[in-house]
C-alpha positions as a printed NumPy array, in Angstrom:
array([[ 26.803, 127.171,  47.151],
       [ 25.804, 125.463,  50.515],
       [ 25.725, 127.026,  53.446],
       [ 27.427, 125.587,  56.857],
       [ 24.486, 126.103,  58.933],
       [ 22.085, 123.554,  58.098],
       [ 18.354, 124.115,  59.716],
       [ 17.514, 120.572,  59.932],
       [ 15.061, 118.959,  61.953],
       [ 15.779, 119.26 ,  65.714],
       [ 18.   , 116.544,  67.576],
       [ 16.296, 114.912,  70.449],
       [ 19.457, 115.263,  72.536],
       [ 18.209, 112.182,  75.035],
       [ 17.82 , 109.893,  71.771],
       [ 21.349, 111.121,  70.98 ],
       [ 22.628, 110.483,  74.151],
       [ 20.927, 106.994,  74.744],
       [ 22.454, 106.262,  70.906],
       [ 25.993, 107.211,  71.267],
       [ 26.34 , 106.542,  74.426],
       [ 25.424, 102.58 ,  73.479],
       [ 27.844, 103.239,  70.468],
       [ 30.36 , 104.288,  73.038],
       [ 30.308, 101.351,  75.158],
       [ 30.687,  99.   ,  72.475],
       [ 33.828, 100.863,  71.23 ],
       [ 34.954, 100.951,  74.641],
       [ 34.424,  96.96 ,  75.197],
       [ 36.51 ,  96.311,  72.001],
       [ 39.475,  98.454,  73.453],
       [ 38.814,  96.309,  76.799],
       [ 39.292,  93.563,  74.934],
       [ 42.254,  94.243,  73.382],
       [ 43.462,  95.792,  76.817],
       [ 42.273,  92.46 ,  78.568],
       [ 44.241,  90.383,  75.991],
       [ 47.476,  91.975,  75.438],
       [ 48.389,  93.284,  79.4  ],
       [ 50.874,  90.688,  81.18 ],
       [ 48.351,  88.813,  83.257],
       [ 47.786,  85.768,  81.244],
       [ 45.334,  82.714,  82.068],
       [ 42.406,  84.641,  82.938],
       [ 38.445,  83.986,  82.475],
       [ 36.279,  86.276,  79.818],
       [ 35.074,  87.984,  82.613],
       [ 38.67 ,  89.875,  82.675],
       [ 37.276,  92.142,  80.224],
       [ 35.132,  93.328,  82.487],
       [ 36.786,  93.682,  85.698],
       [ 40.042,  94.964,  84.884],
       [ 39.24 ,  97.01 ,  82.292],
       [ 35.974,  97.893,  82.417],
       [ 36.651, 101.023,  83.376],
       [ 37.497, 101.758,  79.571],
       [ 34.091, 101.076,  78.611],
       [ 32.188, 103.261,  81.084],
       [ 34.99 , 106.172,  79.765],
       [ 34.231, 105.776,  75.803],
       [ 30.675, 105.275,  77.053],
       [ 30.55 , 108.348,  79.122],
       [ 32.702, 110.362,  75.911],
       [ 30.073, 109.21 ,  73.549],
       [ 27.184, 110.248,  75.363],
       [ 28.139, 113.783,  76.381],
       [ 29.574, 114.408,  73.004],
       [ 26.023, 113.491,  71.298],
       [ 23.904, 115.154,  74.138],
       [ 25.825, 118.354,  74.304],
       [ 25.921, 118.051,  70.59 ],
       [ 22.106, 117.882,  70.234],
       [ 21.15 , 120.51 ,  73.087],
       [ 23.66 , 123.146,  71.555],
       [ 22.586, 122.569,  68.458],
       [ 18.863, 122.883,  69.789],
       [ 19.509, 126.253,  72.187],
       [ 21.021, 127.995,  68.872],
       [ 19.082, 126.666,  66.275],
       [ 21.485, 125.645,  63.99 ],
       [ 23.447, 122.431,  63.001],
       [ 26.907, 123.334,  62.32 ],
       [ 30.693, 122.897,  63.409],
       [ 30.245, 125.189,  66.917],
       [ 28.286, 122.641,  68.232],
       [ 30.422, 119.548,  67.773],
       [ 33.793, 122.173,  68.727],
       [ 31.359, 122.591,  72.137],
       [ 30.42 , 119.077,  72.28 ],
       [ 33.994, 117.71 ,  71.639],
       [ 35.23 , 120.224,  74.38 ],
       [ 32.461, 118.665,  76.642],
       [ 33.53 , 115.526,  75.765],
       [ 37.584, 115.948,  76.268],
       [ 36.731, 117.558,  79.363],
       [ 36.04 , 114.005,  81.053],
       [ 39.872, 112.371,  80.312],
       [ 40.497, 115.381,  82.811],
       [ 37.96 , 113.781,  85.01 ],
       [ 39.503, 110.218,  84.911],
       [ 42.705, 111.259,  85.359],
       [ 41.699, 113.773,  88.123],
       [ 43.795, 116.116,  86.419],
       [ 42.647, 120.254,  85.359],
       [ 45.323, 120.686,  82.873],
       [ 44.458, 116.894,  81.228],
       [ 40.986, 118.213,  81.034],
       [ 41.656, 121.551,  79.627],
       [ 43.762, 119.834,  77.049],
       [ 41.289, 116.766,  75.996],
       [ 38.365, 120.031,  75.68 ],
       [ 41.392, 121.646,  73.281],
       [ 42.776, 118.962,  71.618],
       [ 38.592, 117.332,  70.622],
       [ 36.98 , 120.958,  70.257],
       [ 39.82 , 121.533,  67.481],
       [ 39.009, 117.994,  66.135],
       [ 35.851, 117.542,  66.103],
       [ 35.439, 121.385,  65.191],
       [ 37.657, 121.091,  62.059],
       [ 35.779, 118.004,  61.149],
       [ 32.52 , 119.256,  60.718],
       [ 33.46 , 122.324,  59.342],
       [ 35.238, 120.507,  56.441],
       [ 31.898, 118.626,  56.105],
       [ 32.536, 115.364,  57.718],
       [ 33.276, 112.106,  55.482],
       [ 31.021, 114.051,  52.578],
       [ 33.297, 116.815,  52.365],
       [ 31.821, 120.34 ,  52.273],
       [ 31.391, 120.155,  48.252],
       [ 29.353, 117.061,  48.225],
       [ 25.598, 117.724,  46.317],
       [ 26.977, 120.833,  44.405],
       [ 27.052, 120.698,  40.931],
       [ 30.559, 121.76 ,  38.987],
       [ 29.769, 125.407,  38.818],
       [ 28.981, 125.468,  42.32 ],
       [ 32.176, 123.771,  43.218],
       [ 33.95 , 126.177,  40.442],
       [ 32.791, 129.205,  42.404],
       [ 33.75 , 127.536,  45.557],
       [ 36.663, 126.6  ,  44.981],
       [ 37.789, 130.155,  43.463],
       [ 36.694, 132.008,  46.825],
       [ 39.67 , 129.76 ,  48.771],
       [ 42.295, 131.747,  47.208],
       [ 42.956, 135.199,  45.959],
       [ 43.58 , 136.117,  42.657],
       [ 46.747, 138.111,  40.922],
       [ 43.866, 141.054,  40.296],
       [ 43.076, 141.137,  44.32 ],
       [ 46.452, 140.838,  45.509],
       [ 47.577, 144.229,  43.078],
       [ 44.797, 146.063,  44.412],
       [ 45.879, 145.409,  47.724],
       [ 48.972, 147.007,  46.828]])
């Protein structure tokens, strides 16, 4: 059966950071430009993207970034790769909607709301799933440690 810690080769948590934090700011352009083209103002230039809600991009740019760094350097400081460090990460990251808004509890609730997310995400094993490279009798033995059988439940009895 795998194992949720996976000892991997060490993140380079600027590389991260430069990476997702370019990923970020694309994401956060698109949502600009849907911003930009469905808010009441109509008739003005490209450049509206920019200047009236380019604040979105330096946000998902910012999110991006200190999810991957935090992401990396946790994962480096404990030596493993596995769902604590994108539940830290994510909290990292939801920390900084507190920050825009200037707001303690909207901080303390993005940190909840993405450490659950993000958490739960990895620990299910991402878009792979947790089962993916094990063969059926690995997934047969995985899948009957999830629940308890009629034997276990008598003895607990």
């Amino acid at each position: 059966m795998t194992n949720d810690t996976h000892h991997k080769e060490p993140k380079d948590w600027k590389k991260e950071t430069a990476k997702y934090t370019l990923g970020g700011a694309g994401f956060g352009l698109f949502v600009s430009a849907f911003q930009t083209a469905y808010s009441p103002s109509k008739g003005g230039s490209v450049l509206d993207v920019f200047t009236k809600h380019g604040g979105t991009i330096g946000f998902m740019a910012a999110m991006g970034g200190i999810f991957a760094g935090v992401d990396a350097a946790v994962s480096q400081i404990r030596g493993k790769d596995d769902y604590v460090n994108s539940a830290v990460a994510g909290c990292a990251a939801g920390l900084i909607a507190g920050v825009r808004k200037r707001s303690i509890p909207a901080g303390l609730g993005g940190c909840a709301f993405f450490a659950t997310a993000m958490g739960t995400y990895d620990y299910s094993g991402g878009f792979e799933g947790k089962m993916h490279g094990m063969t059926r009798t690995q997934r047969d033995e995985y899948r009957s440690g999830l629940f308890a059988s009629a034997e276990d439940l008598k003895k607990q009895q």
